[in-house]
Short mmCIF file of C-alpha atoms in Angstrom, two decimals:
data_model
loop_
_atom_site.label_atom_id
_atom_site.label_comp_id
_atom_site.label_asym_id
_atom_site.label_seq_id
_atom_site.Cartn_x
_atom_site.Cartn_y
_atom_site.Cartn_z
CA MET A 6 -36.34 13.32 -6.25
CA ILE A 7 -34.58 16.68 -6.39
CA ASN A 8 -35.61 19.09 -3.64
CA PHE A 9 -36.02 22.41 -5.46
CA SER A 10 -36.28 25.55 -3.38
CA ARG A 11 -39.11 28.04 -3.87
CA ARG A 12 -36.89 29.94 -6.28
CA GLY A 13 -35.95 26.68 -7.95
CA PHE A 14 -39.59 26.14 -8.92
CA LEU A 15 -39.64 29.59 -10.51
CA ALA A 16 -36.51 28.72 -12.47
CA ALA A 17 -37.91 25.39 -13.64
CA GLY A 18 -40.73 27.13 -15.47
CA ALA A 19 -38.60 28.35 -18.36
CA ALA A 20 -38.21 24.99 -20.06
CA THR A 21 -37.16 26.36 -23.44
CA LEU A 22 -33.77 27.67 -22.32
CA ALA A 23 -30.76 25.67 -23.48
CA TYR A 24 -28.48 26.15 -20.46
CA ALA A 25 -30.05 28.80 -18.25
CA HIS A 26 -30.45 27.15 -14.88
CA ILE A 27 -29.64 23.97 -13.07
CA PRO A 28 -33.08 22.28 -13.27
CA GLN A 29 -32.51 22.01 -17.03
CA PHE A 30 -29.81 19.43 -16.29
CA ALA A 31 -31.57 17.84 -13.35
CA PHE A 32 -32.90 14.32 -13.20
CA ALA A 33 -33.47 11.99 -10.33
CA GLN A 34 -31.01 9.20 -9.67
CA ALA A 35 -32.02 6.07 -11.52
CA ALA A 36 -30.78 2.53 -11.88
CA ALA A 37 -30.01 3.03 -15.58
CA PRO A 38 -26.86 4.93 -16.60
CA ILE A 39 -27.16 8.50 -17.87
CA GLN A 40 -27.14 8.62 -21.67
CA LEU A 41 -24.65 11.13 -23.09
CA THR A 42 -24.04 11.62 -26.80
CA ALA A 43 -21.23 13.32 -28.68
CA GLY A 44 -22.90 14.69 -31.77
CA ARG A 45 -23.57 17.66 -34.01
CA ARG A 46 -25.85 20.63 -33.35
CA THR A 47 -26.88 23.74 -35.23
CA LEU A 48 -26.79 27.18 -33.60
CA ASP A 49 -28.06 30.56 -34.76
CA ILE A 50 -25.17 32.98 -34.39
CA GLY A 51 -25.86 36.50 -35.57
CA GLY A 52 -28.56 35.25 -37.91
CA ARG A 53 -26.30 32.64 -39.50
CA ALA A 54 -26.65 28.90 -39.06
CA ALA A 55 -23.57 27.39 -37.46
CA SER A 56 -22.79 23.69 -37.28
CA VAL A 57 -20.96 22.83 -34.05
CA LEU A 58 -20.33 19.77 -31.92
CA GLY A 59 -21.85 19.12 -28.53
CA LEU A 60 -22.34 16.74 -25.62
CA ILE A 61 -26.06 16.08 -25.34
CA GLY A 62 -27.51 14.72 -22.14
CA PRO A 63 -31.02 13.71 -21.06
CA GLY A 64 -33.86 15.57 -22.71
CA GLY A 65 -31.70 16.62 -25.63
CA ARG A 66 -29.99 19.35 -23.59
CA PRO A 67 -26.24 19.93 -23.22
CA GLY A 68 -24.59 18.89 -19.99
CA VAL A 69 -25.15 16.74 -16.94
CA MET A 70 -26.10 17.59 -13.35
CA LEU A 71 -25.78 15.13 -10.48
CA ASP A 72 -27.40 15.12 -7.05
CA PRO A 73 -25.30 14.81 -3.88
CA GLY A 74 -24.10 11.23 -3.56
CA GLN A 75 -25.08 10.27 -7.09
CA ARG A 76 -22.44 8.31 -8.99
CA PHE A 77 -21.15 9.40 -12.35
CA ALA A 78 -22.65 6.43 -14.20
CA VAL A 79 -22.69 7.36 -17.87
CA ASP A 80 -22.97 5.61 -21.21
CA LEU A 81 -21.18 7.79 -23.78
CA THR A 82 -22.17 7.30 -27.43
CA ASN A 83 -20.03 8.65 -30.26
CA ASP A 84 -22.56 9.85 -32.84
CA LEU A 85 -19.89 11.64 -34.87
CA ASP A 86 -18.28 10.40 -38.07
CA VAL A 87 -14.80 10.69 -36.48
CA GLU A 88 -13.16 9.26 -33.38
CA THR A 89 -13.49 11.17 -30.12
CA ILE A 90 -12.80 10.87 -26.40
CA ILE A 91 -14.14 12.95 -23.49
CA HIS A 92 -12.19 14.21 -20.46
CA TRP A 93 -14.13 14.85 -17.24
CA HIS A 94 -12.43 18.12 -16.29
CA GLY A 95 -12.16 18.60 -12.52
CA GLN A 96 -13.03 15.01 -11.71
CA ILE A 97 -10.71 12.34 -10.27
CA PRO A 98 -11.82 9.12 -11.99
CA PRO A 99 -9.80 5.94 -12.21
CA ASN A 100 -7.02 6.69 -14.67
CA VAL A 101 -8.46 4.31 -17.24
CA GLN A 102 -11.60 6.52 -17.40
CA ASP A 103 -9.81 9.88 -17.51
CA GLY A 104 -10.45 10.50 -21.21
CA VAL A 105 -7.16 11.04 -23.03
CA PRO A 106 -6.52 9.32 -26.40
CA ASP A 107 -4.45 6.16 -25.92
CA ALA A 108 -3.67 7.05 -22.29
CA PRO A 109 -4.52 4.31 -21.72
CA MET A 110 -7.79 3.79 -23.66
CA ALA A 111 -8.18 4.46 -27.36
CA ALA A 112 -10.62 7.07 -28.63
CA LEU A 113 -14.19 5.96 -29.33
CA LYS A 114 -14.82 4.99 -32.91
CA PRO A 115 -17.92 6.31 -34.71
CA GLY A 116 -20.96 4.55 -33.30
CA GLU A 117 -19.09 3.14 -30.30
CA VAL A 118 -20.59 3.26 -26.78
CA ARG A 119 -18.38 3.33 -23.68
CA SER A 120 -19.48 3.15 -20.04
CA TYR A 121 -18.06 5.20 -17.18
CA ASP A 122 -18.73 4.77 -13.47
CA PHE A 123 -17.01 6.56 -10.58
CA ALA A 124 -17.74 8.67 -7.50
CA PRO A 125 -17.62 12.30 -8.69
CA SER A 126 -16.09 15.33 -7.00
CA ALA A 127 -18.65 17.97 -6.03
CA GLY A 128 -18.71 21.42 -7.60
CA THR A 129 -18.80 23.28 -10.91
CA HIS A 130 -16.93 21.22 -13.48
CA TRP A 131 -17.20 20.46 -17.19
CA MET A 132 -16.49 17.84 -19.82
CA HIS A 133 -14.83 18.22 -23.19
CA SER A 134 -13.07 16.39 -25.97
CA HIS A 135 -9.37 15.91 -25.36
CA ILE A 136 -8.73 16.37 -29.07
CA PRO A 137 -7.97 20.13 -29.40
CA ILE A 138 -9.66 20.55 -32.80
CA GLN A 139 -12.89 19.11 -31.39
CA GLU A 140 -12.88 21.32 -28.29
CA MET A 141 -12.48 24.29 -30.64
CA GLN A 142 -15.65 23.01 -32.36
CA MET A 143 -17.49 23.17 -29.00
CA LEU A 144 -17.50 19.48 -28.10
CA ALA A 145 -17.94 20.45 -24.45
CA ALA A 146 -20.66 20.94 -21.83
CA PRO A 147 -21.21 21.62 -18.11
CA LEU A 148 -20.78 18.86 -15.53
CA ILE A 149 -22.34 20.01 -12.26
CA VAL A 150 -22.18 17.94 -9.07
CA ARG A 151 -24.28 19.50 -6.33
CA ARG A 152 -23.44 19.51 -2.64
CA PRO A 153 -26.03 18.93 0.12
CA GLU A 154 -25.87 22.63 0.96
CA ASP A 155 -26.88 23.45 -2.63
CA ILE A 156 -30.07 21.48 -2.13
CA ALA A 157 -30.78 23.18 1.21
CA ALA A 158 -29.97 26.74 0.10
CA ASP A 159 -32.84 29.07 -0.78
CA ARG A 160 -31.29 30.25 -4.02
CA GLN A 161 -31.55 29.71 -7.75
CA GLU A 162 -28.65 28.10 -9.60
CA VAL A 163 -27.62 29.43 -13.02
CA VAL A 164 -24.91 28.19 -15.39
CA MET A 165 -22.94 30.48 -17.72
CA PHE A 166 -20.93 28.40 -20.20
CA LEU A 167 -18.47 30.48 -22.26
CA HIS A 168 -16.90 29.74 -25.62
CA ASP A 169 -15.19 31.41 -28.55
CA PHE A 170 -16.44 30.62 -32.05
CA SER A 171 -15.36 30.87 -35.69
CA PHE A 172 -17.47 30.10 -38.75
CA ARG A 173 -14.36 28.71 -40.41
CA PRO A 174 -13.35 25.07 -39.89
CA ALA A 175 -11.30 24.57 -36.75
CA GLU A 176 -8.50 22.88 -38.72
CA GLU A 177 -8.21 25.99 -40.89
CA VAL A 178 -8.27 28.28 -37.87
CA LEU A 179 -5.54 26.33 -36.10
CA ALA A 180 -3.39 26.18 -39.24
CA GLU A 181 -3.62 29.96 -39.59
CA ILE A 182 -2.70 30.54 -35.94
CA VAL A 183 0.37 28.34 -36.28
CA SER A 184 1.48 29.65 -39.65
CA SER A 185 0.92 33.36 -39.03
CA ALA A 186 1.45 33.44 -35.26
CA GLY A 187 -2.25 34.15 -34.88
CA HIS A 188 -2.00 37.83 -35.77
CA GLY A 189 -4.34 37.64 -38.69
CA ASP A 190 -7.93 37.31 -39.76
CA MET A 191 -9.86 34.83 -37.69
CA GLY A 192 -13.12 34.54 -39.49
CA GLU A 193 -14.08 37.97 -40.68
CA ALA A 194 -11.79 40.28 -38.72
CA ASN A 195 -9.32 42.73 -40.21
CA ALA A 196 -5.76 41.48 -40.51
CA MET A 197 -3.14 42.54 -38.00
CA SER A 198 0.54 41.83 -38.29
CA GLY A 199 3.65 41.54 -36.19
CA MET A 200 3.78 41.90 -32.44
CA ASP A 201 1.72 45.11 -32.36
CA HIS A 202 -2.02 44.49 -32.14
CA GLY A 203 -2.87 48.13 -31.61
CA GLY A 204 -3.75 47.35 -27.99
CA HIS A 205 -6.18 44.65 -29.04
CA GLY A 206 -4.11 41.52 -28.77
CA SER A 207 -1.02 42.65 -26.89
CA MET A 208 0.00 45.10 -24.20
CA PRO A 209 3.32 46.69 -23.20
CA MET A 210 4.49 45.13 -19.96
CA ALA A 211 4.90 48.53 -18.29
CA GLN A 212 1.24 49.40 -19.00
CA MET A 213 -0.30 46.19 -17.67
CA PRO A 214 -2.44 46.31 -14.56
CA GLY A 215 -0.24 45.11 -11.70
CA ALA A 216 3.00 45.28 -13.67
CA GLY A 217 5.94 45.28 -11.32
CA GLN A 218 3.89 44.06 -8.34
CA GLY A 219 4.53 41.06 -6.12
CA GLY A 220 2.97 38.49 -8.43
CA HIS A 221 5.85 38.74 -10.89
CA ASP A 222 9.28 37.22 -10.91
CA MET A 223 11.00 40.60 -10.68
CA ALA A 224 14.34 39.32 -11.96
CA GLY A 225 12.60 38.27 -15.16
CA MET A 226 10.77 41.60 -15.37
CA ARG A 227 13.92 43.73 -15.58
CA GLY A 228 14.28 45.26 -19.00
CA MET A 229 10.83 44.08 -20.09
CA ASP A 230 9.14 47.50 -20.29
CA SER A 231 9.43 47.78 -24.07
CA MET A 232 8.28 44.23 -24.78
CA GLN A 233 4.80 43.08 -25.63
CA MET A 234 2.71 40.45 -23.90
CA ASP A 235 0.45 38.59 -26.32
CA LEU A 236 -3.07 38.32 -24.95
CA ASN A 237 -5.06 36.84 -27.82
CA ASP A 238 -3.84 34.59 -30.58
CA PHE A 239 -6.87 35.16 -32.70
CA ASP A 240 -9.98 37.28 -33.29
CA PHE A 241 -12.95 34.91 -33.26
CA ASP A 242 -16.18 35.67 -35.10
CA ALA A 243 -18.27 35.45 -31.92
CA TYR A 244 -18.03 34.98 -28.16
CA LEU A 245 -20.83 32.89 -26.69
CA ALA A 246 -22.54 32.52 -23.35
CA ASN A 247 -24.80 29.45 -23.32
CA ASP A 248 -24.50 29.20 -27.12
CA ARG A 249 -25.69 32.79 -27.66
CA THR A 250 -24.29 36.25 -28.38
CA LEU A 251 -25.55 39.52 -26.94
CA ASP A 252 -27.62 39.99 -30.10
CA ASP A 253 -29.93 37.32 -28.65
CA PRO A 254 -28.77 36.69 -25.08
CA ASP A 255 -29.91 33.96 -22.73
CA THR A 256 -32.50 35.71 -20.54
CA ILE A 257 -33.19 33.86 -17.33
CA PRO A 258 -36.29 34.40 -15.16
CA VAL A 259 -35.42 35.17 -11.55
CA GLU A 260 -37.34 36.21 -8.46
CA ALA A 261 -37.30 39.72 -7.02
CA ASN A 262 -35.15 39.99 -3.88
CA GLY A 263 -33.82 36.51 -4.61
CA ARG A 264 -30.38 34.97 -4.47
CA VAL A 265 -28.56 33.38 -7.40
CA LEU A 266 -25.57 31.05 -7.46
CA LEU A 267 -23.96 31.74 -10.83
CA ARG A 268 -21.70 28.89 -11.97
CA VAL A 269 -19.34 30.23 -14.67
CA ILE A 270 -17.34 27.83 -16.86
CA ASN A 271 -14.72 29.05 -19.32
CA GLY A 272 -14.89 26.46 -22.09
CA ALA A 273 -13.21 28.76 -24.61
CA ALA A 274 -10.36 27.46 -26.73
CA ALA A 275 -8.13 30.54 -26.47
CA THR A 276 -9.86 33.35 -24.54
CA SER A 277 -9.72 34.59 -20.95
CA PHE A 278 -12.68 36.59 -19.63
CA TRP A 279 -13.62 39.00 -16.87
CA ILE A 280 -17.08 38.33 -15.40
CA ASP A 281 -18.78 41.63 -14.62
CA SER A 282 -22.05 41.56 -12.66
CA GLY A 283 -22.52 45.33 -12.95
CA ASP A 284 -25.00 46.67 -10.40
CA LEU A 285 -25.40 43.31 -8.73
CA GLN A 286 -23.31 42.86 -5.64
CA GLY A 287 -21.64 39.49 -5.54
CA ARG A 288 -19.37 37.20 -3.58
CA LEU A 289 -16.87 34.84 -5.14
CA VAL A 290 -17.39 31.60 -3.18
CA ALA A 291 -15.63 28.87 -5.21
CA VAL A 292 -13.04 28.40 -7.96
CA ASP A 293 -12.63 25.23 -10.02
CA GLY A 294 -15.48 23.73 -7.98
CA GLN A 295 -13.61 24.15 -4.67
CA PRO A 296 -14.99 26.47 -1.93
CA ILE A 297 -12.96 29.53 -0.94
CA GLU A 298 -13.36 32.11 1.78
CA PRO A 299 -15.90 34.51 0.20
CA ILE A 300 -14.59 37.64 -1.53
CA PRO A 301 -17.04 40.50 -2.24
CA GLY A 302 -17.00 42.25 -5.60
CA ASN A 303 -18.63 42.55 -9.01
CA ARG A 304 -15.73 41.69 -11.37
CA PHE A 305 -13.69 38.49 -11.31
CA GLY A 306 -11.68 36.79 -14.04
CA LEU A 307 -11.06 33.29 -15.27
CA SER A 308 -8.84 31.73 -17.89
CA MET A 309 -9.42 28.74 -20.15
CA GLY A 310 -10.53 25.63 -18.28
CA GLN A 311 -11.21 27.51 -15.04
CA ARG A 312 -14.55 27.93 -13.24
CA LEU A 313 -15.90 30.30 -10.64
CA ASP A 314 -19.06 30.42 -8.51
CA LEU A 315 -20.63 33.78 -7.69
CA GLU A 316 -23.40 34.41 -5.18
CA LEU A 317 -25.51 37.35 -6.35
CA GLU A 318 -28.10 39.30 -4.35
CA LEU A 319 -30.98 40.57 -6.49
CA PRO A 320 -32.79 43.89 -5.86
CA ASP A 321 -36.57 44.22 -5.98
CA THR A 322 -37.39 43.97 -9.69
CA GLY A 323 -35.55 44.55 -12.94
CA ALA A 324 -33.17 43.08 -15.49
CA TRP A 325 -29.47 42.69 -14.79
CA PRO A 326 -26.85 41.75 -17.39
CA VAL A 327 -23.91 39.62 -16.29
CA LEU A 328 -21.21 40.14 -18.89
CA ALA A 329 -18.10 38.22 -19.89
CA LEU A 330 -15.46 40.65 -21.17
CA ARG A 331 -12.71 39.38 -23.44
CA GLU A 332 -9.36 40.32 -21.93
CA GLY A 333 -7.44 43.04 -23.74
CA ALA A 334 -10.29 43.72 -26.15
CA ARG A 335 -13.77 45.25 -26.56
CA GLU A 336 -15.70 42.06 -27.37
CA ARG A 337 -18.11 40.77 -24.76
CA THR A 338 -20.91 38.29 -24.28
CA GLY A 339 -23.15 37.38 -21.36
CA LEU A 340 -26.61 36.60 -20.08
CA ILE A 341 -29.42 38.55 -18.43
CA LEU A 342 -31.22 37.86 -15.15
CA ALA A 343 -34.74 39.32 -15.31
CA THR A 344 -37.76 39.36 -13.00
CA PRO A 345 -41.18 38.72 -14.65
CA GLY A 346 -42.30 41.64 -16.81
CA ALA A 347 -38.98 43.51 -16.57
CA GLN A 348 -37.85 45.51 -19.58
CA VAL A 349 -34.69 44.03 -21.11
CA ARG A 350 -32.52 46.54 -22.94
CA ARG A 351 -30.25 45.67 -25.84
CA ILE A 352 -26.54 45.43 -25.04
CA ASP A 353 -23.91 46.00 -27.69
CA SER A 354 -21.45 43.17 -28.21
CA LEU A 355 -18.60 45.72 -28.23
CA ALA A 356 -17.74 47.71 -25.12
CA GLU A 357 -16.57 51.31 -25.32
CA ALA A 358 -13.06 50.40 -24.18
CA ASP A 359 -10.76 47.39 -24.01
CA ALA A 360 -10.99 45.19 -20.95
CA PRO A 361 -7.71 44.87 -19.03
CA ALA A 362 -5.42 41.88 -19.27
CA PHE A 363 -6.35 39.03 -16.95
CA ASP A 364 -4.66 38.91 -13.53
CA ILE A 365 -1.20 39.89 -14.79
CA GLY A 366 0.14 40.47 -11.29
CA MET A 367 -1.85 37.49 -9.92
CA GLU A 368 -3.61 39.92 -7.57
CA GLN A 369 -6.88 38.01 -7.81
CA GLU A 370 -5.21 34.65 -7.28
CA SER A 371 -3.25 36.02 -4.32
CA ARG A 372 -6.51 36.90 -2.54
CA LEU A 373 -7.99 33.40 -2.72
CA ARG A 374 -7.94 31.21 0.38
CA ALA A 375 -9.21 27.64 0.48
CA VAL A 376 -11.96 26.77 2.94
CA THR A 377 -10.33 23.36 3.31
CA GLY A 378 -6.77 23.07 2.02
CA LEU A 379 -4.28 20.23 1.99
CA ALA A 380 -3.15 18.82 5.31
CA ASP A 381 -0.03 20.50 6.68
CA ARG A 382 2.97 18.35 5.78
CA GLY A 383 6.31 18.79 4.10
CA ALA A 384 6.88 18.22 0.42
CA ILE A 385 9.18 15.38 -0.60
CA ARG A 386 10.95 17.76 -2.95
CA PRO A 387 10.22 20.81 -5.13
CA ILE A 388 10.10 20.32 -8.88
CA ASP A 389 10.82 23.25 -11.22
CA VAL A 390 8.80 23.30 -14.43
CA MET A 391 9.74 25.81 -17.11
CA LEU A 392 7.00 27.12 -19.42
CA GLY A 393 8.35 28.48 -22.68
CA GLY A 394 7.57 29.24 -26.27
CA GLN A 395 7.18 31.95 -28.82
CA MET A 396 4.83 33.29 -31.47
CA GLN A 397 7.25 32.97 -34.41
CA PRO A 398 7.72 30.10 -35.00
CA TYR A 399 4.59 29.12 -33.09
CA VAL A 400 5.95 26.58 -30.61
CA TRP A 401 5.10 26.19 -26.90
CA THR A 402 7.08 23.98 -24.54
CA ILE A 403 7.35 22.52 -21.06
CA ASP A 404 10.97 22.24 -19.89
CA GLY A 405 12.04 23.06 -23.42
CA LYS A 406 10.27 20.03 -24.89
CA THR A 407 7.07 19.39 -26.82
CA TRP A 408 4.83 16.33 -26.42
CA GLY A 409 6.51 13.18 -27.64
CA GLU A 410 9.91 14.41 -26.52
CA HIS A 411 8.63 15.53 -23.11
CA LEU A 412 10.34 15.02 -19.76
CA PRO A 413 7.80 13.48 -17.34
CA ILE A 414 7.44 14.68 -13.76
CA SER A 415 7.65 11.74 -11.37
CA ALA A 416 6.28 11.07 -7.87
CA ARG A 417 5.19 8.17 -5.69
CA SER A 418 1.58 7.63 -4.73
CA GLY A 419 0.88 9.43 -1.45
CA ASP A 420 3.84 11.79 -1.73
CA ARG A 421 3.39 15.53 -1.25
CA VAL A 422 5.00 17.22 -4.23
CA GLU A 423 5.45 20.92 -4.94
CA ILE A 424 5.60 22.02 -8.58
CA ARG A 425 7.09 25.47 -9.23
CA PHE A 426 5.92 26.88 -12.56
CA HIS A 427 8.24 29.45 -14.15
CA ASN A 428 6.61 31.11 -17.16
CA MET A 429 9.44 32.48 -19.28
CA SER A 430 7.24 33.24 -22.29
CA MET A 431 5.23 36.33 -23.28
CA MET A 432 1.86 34.56 -23.14
CA GLY A 433 -0.05 33.31 -20.11
CA HIS A 434 -0.64 29.59 -19.65
CA PRO A 435 -3.59 28.00 -17.78
CA MET A 436 -1.92 24.82 -16.53
CA HIS A 437 -4.27 21.88 -15.92
CA LEU A 438 -3.36 18.71 -14.02
CA HIS A 439 -5.48 15.61 -14.61
CA GLY A 440 -6.65 13.31 -11.82
CA HIS A 441 -5.74 15.63 -8.94
CA HIS A 442 -6.77 18.73 -7.04
CA PHE A 443 -3.86 20.90 -5.94
CA GLN A 444 -3.37 23.92 -3.68
CA VAL A 445 -1.69 27.19 -4.67
CA VAL A 446 1.03 27.67 -2.01
CA GLU A 447 3.34 30.35 -3.39
CA ILE A 448 3.10 33.31 -5.76
CA GLY A 449 6.13 35.39 -6.65
CA GLY A 450 8.12 33.99 -3.73
CA ARG A 451 5.40 34.62 -1.11
CA ARG A 452 4.01 31.55 0.69
CA MET A 453 0.27 31.28 1.13
CA GLY A 454 -2.59 28.88 1.79
CA GLY A 455 -4.27 29.60 -1.53
CA ALA A 456 -7.16 28.09 -3.40
CA MET A 457 -7.63 24.43 -4.21
CA ARG A 458 -7.73 24.10 -7.99
CA ASP A 459 -7.16 21.86 -10.99
CA THR A 460 -6.21 24.68 -13.42
CA LEU A 461 -3.89 27.57 -12.54
CA TYR A 462 -3.21 30.55 -14.81
CA ILE A 463 0.50 31.49 -14.90
CA PRO A 464 1.00 34.98 -16.40
CA PRO A 465 4.10 35.90 -18.43
CA MET A 466 7.42 36.13 -16.59
CA THR A 467 5.81 34.87 -13.37
CA MET A 468 6.50 32.08 -10.89
CA ALA A 469 3.85 30.23 -8.88
CA THR A 470 3.96 27.00 -6.88
CA ILE A 471 1.33 24.34 -6.32
CA ALA A 472 1.27 21.50 -3.78
CA VAL A 473 -0.28 18.18 -4.75
CA ASP A 474 -0.64 14.81 -3.05
CA ALA A 475 0.14 12.24 -5.71
CA GLY A 476 -2.83 9.94 -6.25
CA GLU A 477 -3.38 6.76 -8.21
CA ALA A 478 -0.23 5.18 -9.61
CA ALA A 479 -0.64 6.02 -13.28
CA ARG A 480 0.38 8.46 -16.01
CA TRP A 481 -1.59 11.73 -15.69
CA MET A 482 -1.53 14.60 -18.18
CA LEU A 483 -0.24 18.07 -17.25
CA HIS A 484 -0.77 20.65 -19.98
CA CYS A 485 -1.67 24.18 -21.01
CA HIS A 486 -5.42 24.56 -21.58
CA HIS A 487 -4.95 27.09 -24.37
CA MET A 488 -5.92 24.81 -27.27
CA PRO A 489 -3.45 26.13 -29.90
CA HIS A 490 -0.66 25.80 -27.32
CA LEU A 491 -1.74 22.26 -26.45
CA SER A 492 -2.07 21.28 -30.09
CA THR A 493 1.53 22.35 -30.76
CA GLY A 494 2.85 20.19 -27.95
CA MET A 495 2.57 22.02 -24.61
CA MET A 496 1.88 18.90 -22.57
CA THR A 497 3.81 16.56 -20.31
CA GLU A 498 3.03 13.73 -17.86
CA PHE A 499 2.78 13.55 -14.08
CA VAL A 500 3.88 9.94 -13.64
CA VAL A 501 2.88 8.45 -10.29
CA ALA A 502 4.56 5.23 -9.20
CA ALA A 503 3.18 2.81 -6.61
#
């Protein structure tokens, strides 16, 4: 039986919320596997019905939460009329259960049921289709694995799951991005052309926060002042937090003078966000499910595929918005934490000014320090990985190759390998490695004992290095988690030999 804290009981009372708080996902460990279904759902977005996909767990709610020590024992049913396969992002399952089409298992056919069973990694993680079109259709959900200290802590746990949304079919959206380099109407937005987005989708390198600071490869930065970094491929119709916009935000009951652990998951297809807790003082305590030395503040960012955990201290009574700001733009979404009886004011979905670009100088990443990093040992060898591509034609590459013509990265099981990412393109790339956790050990030529992660954002014209201990002998995917980049071939393999 789950041991809810006093504040956990308060949270459990709001049973109508879709995501809201951890008890919505909670269920005691049982002999029978957890039933998870890939299916269709209907959302109300701005007063319009929207058909999306989803991963539905127990009780008809999206997502899964596991107790400490509970195995990930799941029966996945494909209730769609197309094939699908689910990747357990942030987990280290046996390779055969990793969830990539034909690597090695085929996608699930309509009506097929497949069983999964492995010991999960603790922390804030998520699960999503590894077919880019389907992730763009929101076939994704939280996957939370609690630690013993989460059970013991006197705090409420809240999930904020972020996504970007278009009313148009995902296939049409992706085709437009590829054919017009993304600088056009996405849904119902006004068309924009060329490299100049009027400050909305691009930013001169010289004007970017942190431009010219230590996070950049300075040799690559020379002569870049007049060039544009592309921040957003596309203007989506809506930006969602827990399936809702700020027109009808998720409002979560909290206790006065309480503490909240906010688990933020960026499940968006092509959008980075800043998380702004406003008047609430916070501490960043984990990234990608891995604890870090706490950092105080009220604004932290995350790119596609990344997660962050914030501890928030609540004042006496009131209502406090926690907003997700789209980088380089005015759009925003979010949720509201409110004590009983508090007045909740309406928040416009457009801010007064554009949010800055996300972590261009890697200042945020440079501040992160793992609570427990990799053991101190030398790498077998460094491996340089070049990230490239361009908007016109819309092609994104790893080492100059797209998937199918890719050049695998090789290692032996147990080896310590360092991978040096060099981003030579004008877009950032959140690079995700399957089946492993890695440590950030160098940014812009400066060595560090950085965060443990599974997804690292590499800004334009920047170099960063990760260290990884090669795990199970198998073929593991390494790719950009920006879905249009992935769909046009920005993926390779980390091939581990015995």
